[in-house]
Short mmCIF file of C-alpha atoms in Angstrom, two decimals:
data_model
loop_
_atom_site.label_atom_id
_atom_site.label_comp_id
_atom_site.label_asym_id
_atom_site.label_seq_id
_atom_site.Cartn_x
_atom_site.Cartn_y
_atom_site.Cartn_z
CA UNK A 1 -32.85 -0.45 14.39
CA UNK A 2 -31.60 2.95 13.62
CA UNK A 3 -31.30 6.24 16.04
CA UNK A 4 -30.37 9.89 15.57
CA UNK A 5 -28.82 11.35 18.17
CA UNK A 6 -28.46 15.59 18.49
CA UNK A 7 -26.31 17.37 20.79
CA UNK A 8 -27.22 16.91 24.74
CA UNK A 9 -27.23 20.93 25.04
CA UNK A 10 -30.46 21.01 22.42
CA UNK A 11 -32.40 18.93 25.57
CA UNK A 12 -31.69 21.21 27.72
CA UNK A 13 -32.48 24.67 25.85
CA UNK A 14 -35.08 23.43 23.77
CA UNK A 15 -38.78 24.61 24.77
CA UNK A 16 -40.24 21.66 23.30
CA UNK A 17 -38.32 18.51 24.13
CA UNK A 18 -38.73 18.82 27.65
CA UNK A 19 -42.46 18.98 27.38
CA UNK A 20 -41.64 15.20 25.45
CA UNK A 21 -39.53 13.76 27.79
CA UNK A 22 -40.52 11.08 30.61
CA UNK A 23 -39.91 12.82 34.00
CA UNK A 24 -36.38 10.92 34.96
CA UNK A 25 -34.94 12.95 31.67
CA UNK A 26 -34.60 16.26 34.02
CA UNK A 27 -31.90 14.00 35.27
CA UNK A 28 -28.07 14.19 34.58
CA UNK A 29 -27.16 12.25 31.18
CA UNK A 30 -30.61 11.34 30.12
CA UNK A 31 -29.45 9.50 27.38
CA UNK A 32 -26.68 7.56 29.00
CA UNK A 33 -29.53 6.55 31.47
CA UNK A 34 -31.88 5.49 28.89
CA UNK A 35 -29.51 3.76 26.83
CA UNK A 36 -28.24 1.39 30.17
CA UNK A 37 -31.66 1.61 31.39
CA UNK A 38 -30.34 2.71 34.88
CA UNK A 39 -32.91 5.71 35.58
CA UNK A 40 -31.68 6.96 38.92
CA UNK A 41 -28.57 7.00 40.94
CA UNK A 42 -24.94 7.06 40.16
CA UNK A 43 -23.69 6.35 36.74
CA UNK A 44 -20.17 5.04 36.45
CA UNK A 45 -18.21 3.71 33.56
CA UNK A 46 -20.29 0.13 33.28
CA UNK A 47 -23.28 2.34 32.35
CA UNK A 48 -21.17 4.32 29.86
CA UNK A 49 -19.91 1.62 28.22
CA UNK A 50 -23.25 -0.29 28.05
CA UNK A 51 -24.82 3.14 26.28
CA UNK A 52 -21.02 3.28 24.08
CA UNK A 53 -21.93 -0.42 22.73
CA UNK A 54 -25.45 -0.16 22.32
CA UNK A 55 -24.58 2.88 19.84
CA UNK A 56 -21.86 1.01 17.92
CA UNK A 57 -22.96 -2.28 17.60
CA UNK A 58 -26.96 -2.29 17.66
CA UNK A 59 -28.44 0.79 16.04
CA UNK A 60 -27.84 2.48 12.38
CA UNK A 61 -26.74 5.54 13.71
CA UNK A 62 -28.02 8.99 12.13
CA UNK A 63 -27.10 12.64 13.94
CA UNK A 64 -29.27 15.67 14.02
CA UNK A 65 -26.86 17.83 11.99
CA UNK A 66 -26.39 15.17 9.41
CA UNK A 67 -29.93 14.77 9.25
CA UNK A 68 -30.47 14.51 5.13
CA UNK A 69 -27.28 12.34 4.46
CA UNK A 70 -28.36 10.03 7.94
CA UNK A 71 -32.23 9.88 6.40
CA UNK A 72 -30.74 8.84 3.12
CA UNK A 73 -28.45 6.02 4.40
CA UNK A 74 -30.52 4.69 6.38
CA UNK A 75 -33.18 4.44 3.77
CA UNK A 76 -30.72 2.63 1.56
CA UNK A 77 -29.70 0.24 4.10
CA UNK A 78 -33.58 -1.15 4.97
CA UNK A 79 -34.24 -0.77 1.02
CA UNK A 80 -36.86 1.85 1.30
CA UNK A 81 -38.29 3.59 -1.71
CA UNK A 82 -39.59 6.90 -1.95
CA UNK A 83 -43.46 7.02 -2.72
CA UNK A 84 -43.71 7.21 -6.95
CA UNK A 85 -40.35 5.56 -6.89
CA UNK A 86 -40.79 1.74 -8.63
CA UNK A 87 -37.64 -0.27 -6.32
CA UNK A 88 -35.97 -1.93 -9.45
CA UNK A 89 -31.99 -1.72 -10.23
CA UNK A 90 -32.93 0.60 -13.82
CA UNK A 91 -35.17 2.97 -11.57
CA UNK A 92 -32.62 3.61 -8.37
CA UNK A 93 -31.43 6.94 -9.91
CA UNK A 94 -34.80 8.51 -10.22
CA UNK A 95 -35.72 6.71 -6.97
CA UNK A 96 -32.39 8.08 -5.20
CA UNK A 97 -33.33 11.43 -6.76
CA UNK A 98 -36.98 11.75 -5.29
CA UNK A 99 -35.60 10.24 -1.93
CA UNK A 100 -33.16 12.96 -2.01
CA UNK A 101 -35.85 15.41 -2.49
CA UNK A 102 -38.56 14.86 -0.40
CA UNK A 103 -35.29 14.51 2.44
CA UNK A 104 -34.62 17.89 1.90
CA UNK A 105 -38.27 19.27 2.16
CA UNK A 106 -38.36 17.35 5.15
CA UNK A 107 -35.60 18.65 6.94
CA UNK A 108 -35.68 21.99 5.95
CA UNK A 109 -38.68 22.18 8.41
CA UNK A 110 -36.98 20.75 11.41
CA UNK A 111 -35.79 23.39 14.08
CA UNK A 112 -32.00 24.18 14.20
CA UNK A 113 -29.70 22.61 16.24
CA UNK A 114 -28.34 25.22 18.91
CA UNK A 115 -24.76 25.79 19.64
CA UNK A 116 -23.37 26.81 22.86
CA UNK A 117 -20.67 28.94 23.87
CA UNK A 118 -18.14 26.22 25.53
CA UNK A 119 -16.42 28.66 26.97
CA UNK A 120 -19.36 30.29 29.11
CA UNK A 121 -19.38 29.24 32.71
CA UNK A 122 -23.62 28.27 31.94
CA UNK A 123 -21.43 25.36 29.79
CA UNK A 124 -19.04 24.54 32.35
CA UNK A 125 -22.34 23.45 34.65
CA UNK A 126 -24.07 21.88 31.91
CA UNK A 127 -21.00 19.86 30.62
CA UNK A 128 -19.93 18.34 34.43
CA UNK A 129 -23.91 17.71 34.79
CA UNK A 130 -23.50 15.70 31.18
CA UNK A 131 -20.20 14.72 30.37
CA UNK A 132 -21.57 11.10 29.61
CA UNK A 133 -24.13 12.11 27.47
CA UNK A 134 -21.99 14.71 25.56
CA UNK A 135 -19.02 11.75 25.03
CA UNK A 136 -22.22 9.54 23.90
CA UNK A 137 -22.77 12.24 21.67
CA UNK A 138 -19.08 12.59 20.13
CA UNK A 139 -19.39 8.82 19.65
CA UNK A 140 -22.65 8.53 18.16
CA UNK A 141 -20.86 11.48 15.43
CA UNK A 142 -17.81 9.00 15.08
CA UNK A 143 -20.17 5.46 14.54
CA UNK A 144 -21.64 7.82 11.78
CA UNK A 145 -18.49 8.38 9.66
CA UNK A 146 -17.66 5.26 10.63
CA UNK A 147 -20.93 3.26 8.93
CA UNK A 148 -20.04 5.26 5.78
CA UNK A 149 -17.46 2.37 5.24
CA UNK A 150 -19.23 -0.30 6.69
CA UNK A 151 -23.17 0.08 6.35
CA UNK A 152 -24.44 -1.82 2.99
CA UNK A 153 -27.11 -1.11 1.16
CA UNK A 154 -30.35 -3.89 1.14
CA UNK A 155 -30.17 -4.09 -2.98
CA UNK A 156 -26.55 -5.16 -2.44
CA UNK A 157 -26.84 -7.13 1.05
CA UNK A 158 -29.34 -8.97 -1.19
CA UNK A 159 -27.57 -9.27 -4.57
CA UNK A 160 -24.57 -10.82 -2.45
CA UNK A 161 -26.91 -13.35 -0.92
CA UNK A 162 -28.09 -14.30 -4.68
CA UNK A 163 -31.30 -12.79 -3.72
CA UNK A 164 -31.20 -9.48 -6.15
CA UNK A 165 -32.50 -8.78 -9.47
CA UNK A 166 -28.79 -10.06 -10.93
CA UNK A 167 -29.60 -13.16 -9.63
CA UNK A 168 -32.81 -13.80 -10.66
CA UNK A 169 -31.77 -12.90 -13.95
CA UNK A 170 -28.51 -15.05 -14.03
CA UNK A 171 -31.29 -18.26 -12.78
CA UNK A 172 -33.83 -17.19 -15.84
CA UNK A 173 -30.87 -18.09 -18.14
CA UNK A 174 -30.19 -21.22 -16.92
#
């Protein structure tokens, strides 16, 4: 499974994303909520930490301002080639190259993220309405540099399993 996860203040000020949203999101730390899947009451630490681990250890993780990089790992990782691309070890650099491309037509049409001022008292309210959601956030950011090191490619998940084209070519000799 893979997720991308943009800043908590880009809920809140976007026109459009609220329109999206099931009607519990108006609530405090929407994501923190969704991720425990404890929609109303108190949230405490349990619920953090339940949203913290579902972000590490079960999604691919991709973030909103990373979004051409994220697209491009990910597609790596579930072995995904690029429409005109042909999927065989001699054709990954064209393949990577058209991936790449049609990425970056892609994103350049996605809206902005939007900054806030941090040290505007409009920040101070939204940040004690969302501090889970905005550590969620820093930690989503962190699992991302992080699965630069540890996320591996399908071609090679599959040529270590003696699955990959080396491998069938190494049994054709036999």
């Amino acid at each position: 499974m893979f997720s991308f996860y943009r800043h908590p203040i880009d809920y809140d000020v976007h026109p459009n994303l609220k329109k999206k949203l099931p009607p519990e999101a108006g609530a405090s730390n929407f994501l923190t909520r969704l991720l425990s899947d404890v929609h109303t009451g108190e949230l405490g630490f349990k619920e953090l930490g339940i949203a913290k681990q579902v972000i590490r250890q079960v999604t691919i993780t991709g973030t909103r301002d990373l979004m051409a990089e994220s697209l491009f790992r990910i597609g790596k990782y579930f072995g995904w080639v690029p429409v005109g691309g042909m999927g065989s070890k001699e054709s990954e650099e064209a393949d990577d190259a058209t991936a790449k491309v049609c990425i970056e037509d892609i994103v350049r049409s996605a809206p902005e993220e939007r900054y806030a001022d941090h040290n505007s008292p409009e920040w101070e309210v939204f940040y004690q309405r969302n501090k889970m959601d905005c550590q969620l956030y820093e930690l989503a950011r962190s699992t991302w540099r992080a699965q630069i090191q540890t996320i591996i490619p399908l071609t090679l998940q599959k040529k270590r399993a003696g699955e990959g084209e080396d491998a069938e070519a190494d049994g054709k000799d036999r």
